[in-house]
Coordinates of C-alpha atoms in Angstrom, one line a residue:
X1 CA 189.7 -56.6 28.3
X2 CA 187.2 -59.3 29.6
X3 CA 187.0 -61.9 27.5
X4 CA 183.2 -63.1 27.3
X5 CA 182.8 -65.9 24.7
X6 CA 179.2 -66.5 22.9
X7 CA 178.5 -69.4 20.9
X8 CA 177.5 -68.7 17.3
X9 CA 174.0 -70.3 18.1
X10 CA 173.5 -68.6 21.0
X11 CA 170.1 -67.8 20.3
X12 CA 168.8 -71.3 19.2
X13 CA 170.9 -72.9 22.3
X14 CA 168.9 -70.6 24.7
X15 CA 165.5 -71.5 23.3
X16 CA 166.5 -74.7 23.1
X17 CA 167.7 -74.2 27.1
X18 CA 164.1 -72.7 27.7
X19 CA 161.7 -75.5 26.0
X20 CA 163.8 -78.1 28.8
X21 CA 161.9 -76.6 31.7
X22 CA 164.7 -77.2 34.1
X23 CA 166.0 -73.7 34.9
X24 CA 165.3 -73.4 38.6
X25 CA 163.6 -76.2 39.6
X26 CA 164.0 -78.4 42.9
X27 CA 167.2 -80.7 43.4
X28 CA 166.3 -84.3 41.2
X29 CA 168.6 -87.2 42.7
X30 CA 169.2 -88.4 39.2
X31 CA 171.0 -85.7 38.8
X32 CA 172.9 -85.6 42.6
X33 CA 174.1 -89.0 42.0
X34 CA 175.5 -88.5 38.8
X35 CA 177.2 -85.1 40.4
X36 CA 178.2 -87.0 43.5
X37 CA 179.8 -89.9 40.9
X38 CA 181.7 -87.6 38.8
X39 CA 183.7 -85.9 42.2
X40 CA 184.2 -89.3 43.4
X41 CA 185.9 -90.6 40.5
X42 CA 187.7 -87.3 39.9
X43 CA 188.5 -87.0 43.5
X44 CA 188.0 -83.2 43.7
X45 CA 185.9 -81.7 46.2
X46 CA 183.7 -79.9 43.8
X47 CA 181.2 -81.0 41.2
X48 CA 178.4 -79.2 39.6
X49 CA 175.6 -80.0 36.9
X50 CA 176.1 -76.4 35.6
X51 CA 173.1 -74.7 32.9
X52 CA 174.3 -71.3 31.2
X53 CA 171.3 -68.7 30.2
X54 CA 171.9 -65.4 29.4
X55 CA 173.2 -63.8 32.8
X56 CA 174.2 -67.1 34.8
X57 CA 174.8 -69.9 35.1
X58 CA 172.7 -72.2 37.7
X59 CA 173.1 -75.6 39.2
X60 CA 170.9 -78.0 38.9
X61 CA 173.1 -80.3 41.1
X62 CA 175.9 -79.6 43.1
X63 CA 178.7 -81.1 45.3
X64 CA 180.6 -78.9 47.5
X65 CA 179.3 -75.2 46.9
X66 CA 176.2 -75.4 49.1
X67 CA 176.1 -71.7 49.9
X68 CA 174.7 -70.4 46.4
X69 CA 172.4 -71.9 43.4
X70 CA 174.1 -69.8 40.5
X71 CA 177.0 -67.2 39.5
X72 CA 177.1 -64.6 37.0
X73 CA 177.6 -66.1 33.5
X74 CA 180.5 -63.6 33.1
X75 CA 182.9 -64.7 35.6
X76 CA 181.4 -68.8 34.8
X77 CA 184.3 -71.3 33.4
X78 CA 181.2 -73.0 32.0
X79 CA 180.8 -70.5 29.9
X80 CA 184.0 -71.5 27.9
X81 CA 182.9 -75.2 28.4
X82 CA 179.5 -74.8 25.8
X83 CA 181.8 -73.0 23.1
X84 CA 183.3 -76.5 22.2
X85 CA 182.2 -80.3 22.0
X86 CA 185.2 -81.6 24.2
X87 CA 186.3 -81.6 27.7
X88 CA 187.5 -77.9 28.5
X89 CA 190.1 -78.6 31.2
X90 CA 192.1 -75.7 33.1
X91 CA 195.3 -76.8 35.8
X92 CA 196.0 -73.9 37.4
X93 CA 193.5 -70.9 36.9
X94 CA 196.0 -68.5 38.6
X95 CA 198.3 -69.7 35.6
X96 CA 195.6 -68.7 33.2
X97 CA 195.3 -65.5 32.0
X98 CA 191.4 -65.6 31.3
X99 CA 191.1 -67.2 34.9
X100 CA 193.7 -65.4 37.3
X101 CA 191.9 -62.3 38.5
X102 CA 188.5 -64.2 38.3
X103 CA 186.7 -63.7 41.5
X104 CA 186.1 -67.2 41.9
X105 CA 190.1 -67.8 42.0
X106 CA 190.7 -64.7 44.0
X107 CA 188.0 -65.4 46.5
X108 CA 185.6 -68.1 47.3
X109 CA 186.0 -71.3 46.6
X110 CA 189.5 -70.3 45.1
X111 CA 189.3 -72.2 42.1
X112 CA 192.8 -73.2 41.1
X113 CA 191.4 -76.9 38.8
X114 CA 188.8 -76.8 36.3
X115 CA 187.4 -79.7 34.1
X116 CA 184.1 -79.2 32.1
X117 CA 182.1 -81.3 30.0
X118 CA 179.8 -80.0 27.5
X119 CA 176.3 -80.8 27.8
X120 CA 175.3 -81.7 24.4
X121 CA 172.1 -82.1 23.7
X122 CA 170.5 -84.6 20.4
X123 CA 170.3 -81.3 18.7
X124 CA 174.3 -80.3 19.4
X125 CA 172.9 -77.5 21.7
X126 CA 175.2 -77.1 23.9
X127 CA 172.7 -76.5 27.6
X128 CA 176.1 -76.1 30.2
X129 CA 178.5 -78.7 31.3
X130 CA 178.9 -81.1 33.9
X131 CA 182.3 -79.4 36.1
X132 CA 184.5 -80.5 38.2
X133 CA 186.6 -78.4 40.5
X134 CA 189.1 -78.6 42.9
X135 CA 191.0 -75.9 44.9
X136 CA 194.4 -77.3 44.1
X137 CA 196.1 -77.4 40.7
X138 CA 195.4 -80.7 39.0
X139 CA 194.8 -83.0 35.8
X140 CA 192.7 -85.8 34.8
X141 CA 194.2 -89.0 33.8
X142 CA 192.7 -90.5 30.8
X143 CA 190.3 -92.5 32.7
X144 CA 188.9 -90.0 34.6
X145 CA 188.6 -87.6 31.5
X146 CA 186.5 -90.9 29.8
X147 CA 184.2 -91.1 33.0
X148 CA 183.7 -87.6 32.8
X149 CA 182.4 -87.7 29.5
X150 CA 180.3 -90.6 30.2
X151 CA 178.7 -88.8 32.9
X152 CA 177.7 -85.9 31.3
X153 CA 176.4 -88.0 28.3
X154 CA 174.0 -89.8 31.2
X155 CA 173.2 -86.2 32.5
X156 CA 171.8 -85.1 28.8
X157 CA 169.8 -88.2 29.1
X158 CA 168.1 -87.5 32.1
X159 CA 167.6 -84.2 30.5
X160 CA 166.0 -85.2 27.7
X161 CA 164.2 -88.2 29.5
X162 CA 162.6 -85.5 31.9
X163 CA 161.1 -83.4 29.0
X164 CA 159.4 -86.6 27.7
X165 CA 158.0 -87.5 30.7
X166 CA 156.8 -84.2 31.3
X167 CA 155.1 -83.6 27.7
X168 CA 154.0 -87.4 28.1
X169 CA 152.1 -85.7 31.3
X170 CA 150.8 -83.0 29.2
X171 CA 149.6 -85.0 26.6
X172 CA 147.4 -87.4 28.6
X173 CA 145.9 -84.7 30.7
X174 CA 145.0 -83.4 27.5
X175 CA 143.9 -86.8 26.6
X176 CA 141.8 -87.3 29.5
X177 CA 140.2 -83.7 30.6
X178 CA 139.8 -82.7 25.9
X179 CA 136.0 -81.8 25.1
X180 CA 136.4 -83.7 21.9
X181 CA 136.5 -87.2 21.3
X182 CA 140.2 -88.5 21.2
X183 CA 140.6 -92.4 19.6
X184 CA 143.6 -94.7 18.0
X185 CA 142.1 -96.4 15.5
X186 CA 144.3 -99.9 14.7
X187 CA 145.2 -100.5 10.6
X188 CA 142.0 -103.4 11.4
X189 CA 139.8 -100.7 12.0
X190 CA 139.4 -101.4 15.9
X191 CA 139.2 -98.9 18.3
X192 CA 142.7 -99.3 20.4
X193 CA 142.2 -96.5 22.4
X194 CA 139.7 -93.8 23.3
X195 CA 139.4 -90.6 26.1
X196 CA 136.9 -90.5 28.6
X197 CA 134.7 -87.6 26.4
X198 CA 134.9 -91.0 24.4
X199 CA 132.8 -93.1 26.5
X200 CA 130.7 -90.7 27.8
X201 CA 129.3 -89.8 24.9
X202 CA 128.7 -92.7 23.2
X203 CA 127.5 -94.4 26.7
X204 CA 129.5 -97.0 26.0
X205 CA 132.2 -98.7 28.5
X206 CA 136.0 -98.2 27.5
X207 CA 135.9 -102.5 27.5
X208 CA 133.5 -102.1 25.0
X209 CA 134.3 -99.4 23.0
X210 CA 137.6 -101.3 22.5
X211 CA 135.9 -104.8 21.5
X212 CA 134.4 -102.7 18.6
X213 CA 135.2 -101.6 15.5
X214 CA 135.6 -97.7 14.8
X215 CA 132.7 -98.8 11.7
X216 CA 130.3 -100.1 14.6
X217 CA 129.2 -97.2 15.8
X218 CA 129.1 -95.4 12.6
X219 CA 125.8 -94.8 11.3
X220 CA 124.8 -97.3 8.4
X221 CA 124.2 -95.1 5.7
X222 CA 128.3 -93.4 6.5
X223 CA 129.6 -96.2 6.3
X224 CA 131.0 -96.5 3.1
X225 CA 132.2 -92.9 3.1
X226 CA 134.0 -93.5 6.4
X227 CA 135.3 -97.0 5.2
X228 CA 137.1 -94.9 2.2
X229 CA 138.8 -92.0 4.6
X230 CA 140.2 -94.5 6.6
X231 CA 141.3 -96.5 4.0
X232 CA 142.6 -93.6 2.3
X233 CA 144.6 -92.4 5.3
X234 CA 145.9 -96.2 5.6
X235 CA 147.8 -96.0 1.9
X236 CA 148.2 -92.5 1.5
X237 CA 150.5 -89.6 2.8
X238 CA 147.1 -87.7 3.6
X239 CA 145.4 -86.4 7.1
X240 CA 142.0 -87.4 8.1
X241 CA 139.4 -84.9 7.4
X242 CA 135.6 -85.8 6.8
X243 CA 132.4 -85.8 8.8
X244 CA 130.1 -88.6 10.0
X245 CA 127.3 -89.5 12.0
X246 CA 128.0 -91.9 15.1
X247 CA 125.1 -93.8 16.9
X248 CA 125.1 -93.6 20.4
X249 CA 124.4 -96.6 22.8
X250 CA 120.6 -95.6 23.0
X251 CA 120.0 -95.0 19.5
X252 CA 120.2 -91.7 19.0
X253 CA 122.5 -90.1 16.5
X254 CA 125.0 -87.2 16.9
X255 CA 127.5 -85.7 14.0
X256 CA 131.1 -85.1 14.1
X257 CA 133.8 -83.7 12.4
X258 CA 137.1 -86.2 11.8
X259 CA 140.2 -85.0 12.0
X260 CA 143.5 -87.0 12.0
X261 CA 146.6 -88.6 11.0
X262 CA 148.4 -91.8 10.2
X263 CA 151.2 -93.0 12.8
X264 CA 154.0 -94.5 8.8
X265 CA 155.5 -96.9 11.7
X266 CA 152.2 -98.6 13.5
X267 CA 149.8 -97.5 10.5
X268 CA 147.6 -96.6 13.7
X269 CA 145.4 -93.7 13.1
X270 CA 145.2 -90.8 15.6
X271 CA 141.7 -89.5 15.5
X272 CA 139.8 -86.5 17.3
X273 CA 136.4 -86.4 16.8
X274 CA 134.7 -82.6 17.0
X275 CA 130.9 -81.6 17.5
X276 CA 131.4 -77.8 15.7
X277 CA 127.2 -77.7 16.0
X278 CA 128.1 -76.9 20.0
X279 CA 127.9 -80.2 21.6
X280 CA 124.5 -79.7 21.4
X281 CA 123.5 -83.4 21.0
X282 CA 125.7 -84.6 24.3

């Protein structure tokens, strides 16, 4: 019988998978090189940057298997790589008796080594491994076995450094195109940072929105009010929520509600500034 392994946290692992966003994207040199690096110094013929979902597994980066993007995940030796936290390492697959009718050994590429290195992400999700393969029995040395590991640690990284940048993306579209006004307020009170929606507004420049004080272009008789929910937010473990009245550049007044939050390691506040009336005053 077909032994098909599944990882106890098989359904956290494939969310966790999913929320990366790099199931069948384009080829990502970061990724090549560090593919490329790891057949070099393993001096096999094959490497792969291998991702296991629930039917397949899919390279994101390959050396030597140019022909096809994925394989099932039932005939995968990856898939025995994200059940463990170490290198899973096979010799001779036709030795093996999990391996030796495997399609992959039998026909193309005729797998006979296998060495796979969970990729663990900073949550111990366990995303696929980065593989090498040759078509002769074989086994690492110790030194290759380290740079193996070190490799796949640098792939998680890129992993985890492309979903940052990409939310990062999000976040300042967001930022930029938002119908509310978006500010970081510093723990002096300054403005630090505001959106576009920001400026236009209050028809005030960005340079001098950020010469200002948040207080300066709260009308006089809020003042006090908005001086204590800020101060509030500054010493407490509380969000930002109160209303005020700003004065635009020409005078004339429009009403907001505040909602935020306190960043415990900059004491910066992180402010959004809605109009529930409509918008009707800008």
């Amino acid at each position: 019988m077909k032994i098909v392994p599944i990882p106890e946290n098989e359904v956290q692992r494939l969310k966790a998978l999913k929320d990366y966003n790099i199931l069948d994207t384009f080829n990502e040199e970061e990724f090549d090189r560090l593919t490329q690096l790891a057949a070099l110094i393993c001096g096999v013929p094959i490497a792969l940057v291998s991702l296991i979902d629930e039917s397949r597994q899919w390279f994101k980066a390959n050396v030597g298997i140019q022909e096809t993007k994925e394989t099932p995940r039932d005939i995968s030796f990856c898939q025995f790589t994200i059940m463990g936290s170490e290198t899973f390492e096979i010799v001779d697959a036709t030795k093996d008796e999990r391996f030796a009718e495997n399609p992959l050994v039998t026909g193309n590429p005729e797998i006979r080594f296998y060495a796979g290195y969970p990729l663990t992400d900073p949550n111990g999700m366990n995303l696929g491994s980065l593989c090498v393969i040759d078509r002769v029995p074989k086994k690492l040395d110790d030194t290759q076995l380290k740079a193996l590991e070190i490799l796949g640690k640098e792939v998680v990284s890129q992993i985890v450094a492309r979903k940052v940048y990409s939310e990062r993306v999000k976040l300042e579209k967001l930022f930029n195109y938002s119908k509310d006004l978006i500010c970081i307020i510093e723990k002096n009170g300054y403005l630090k940072k505001v959106n576009p929606r920001f400026e236009n507004v209050m028809g005030y420049s960005k340079e001098e929105l950020l010469s200002m004080s948040f207080l300066d272009i709260v009308y006089e008789d809020d003042k006090s009010n908005t001086l204590l929910e800020l101060e509030k937010i500054s010493t407490e473990e509380t969000n930002l929520n109160f209303q005020s009245r700003l004065i635009k550049k020409e005078g004339i007044t429009v009403i907001f509600n505040w909602l935020g939050n306190r960043d415990t390691e900059t004491e910066e506040i992180y402010a959004i500034g809605r109009d529930e009336i409509g918008r009707a005053h800008v």
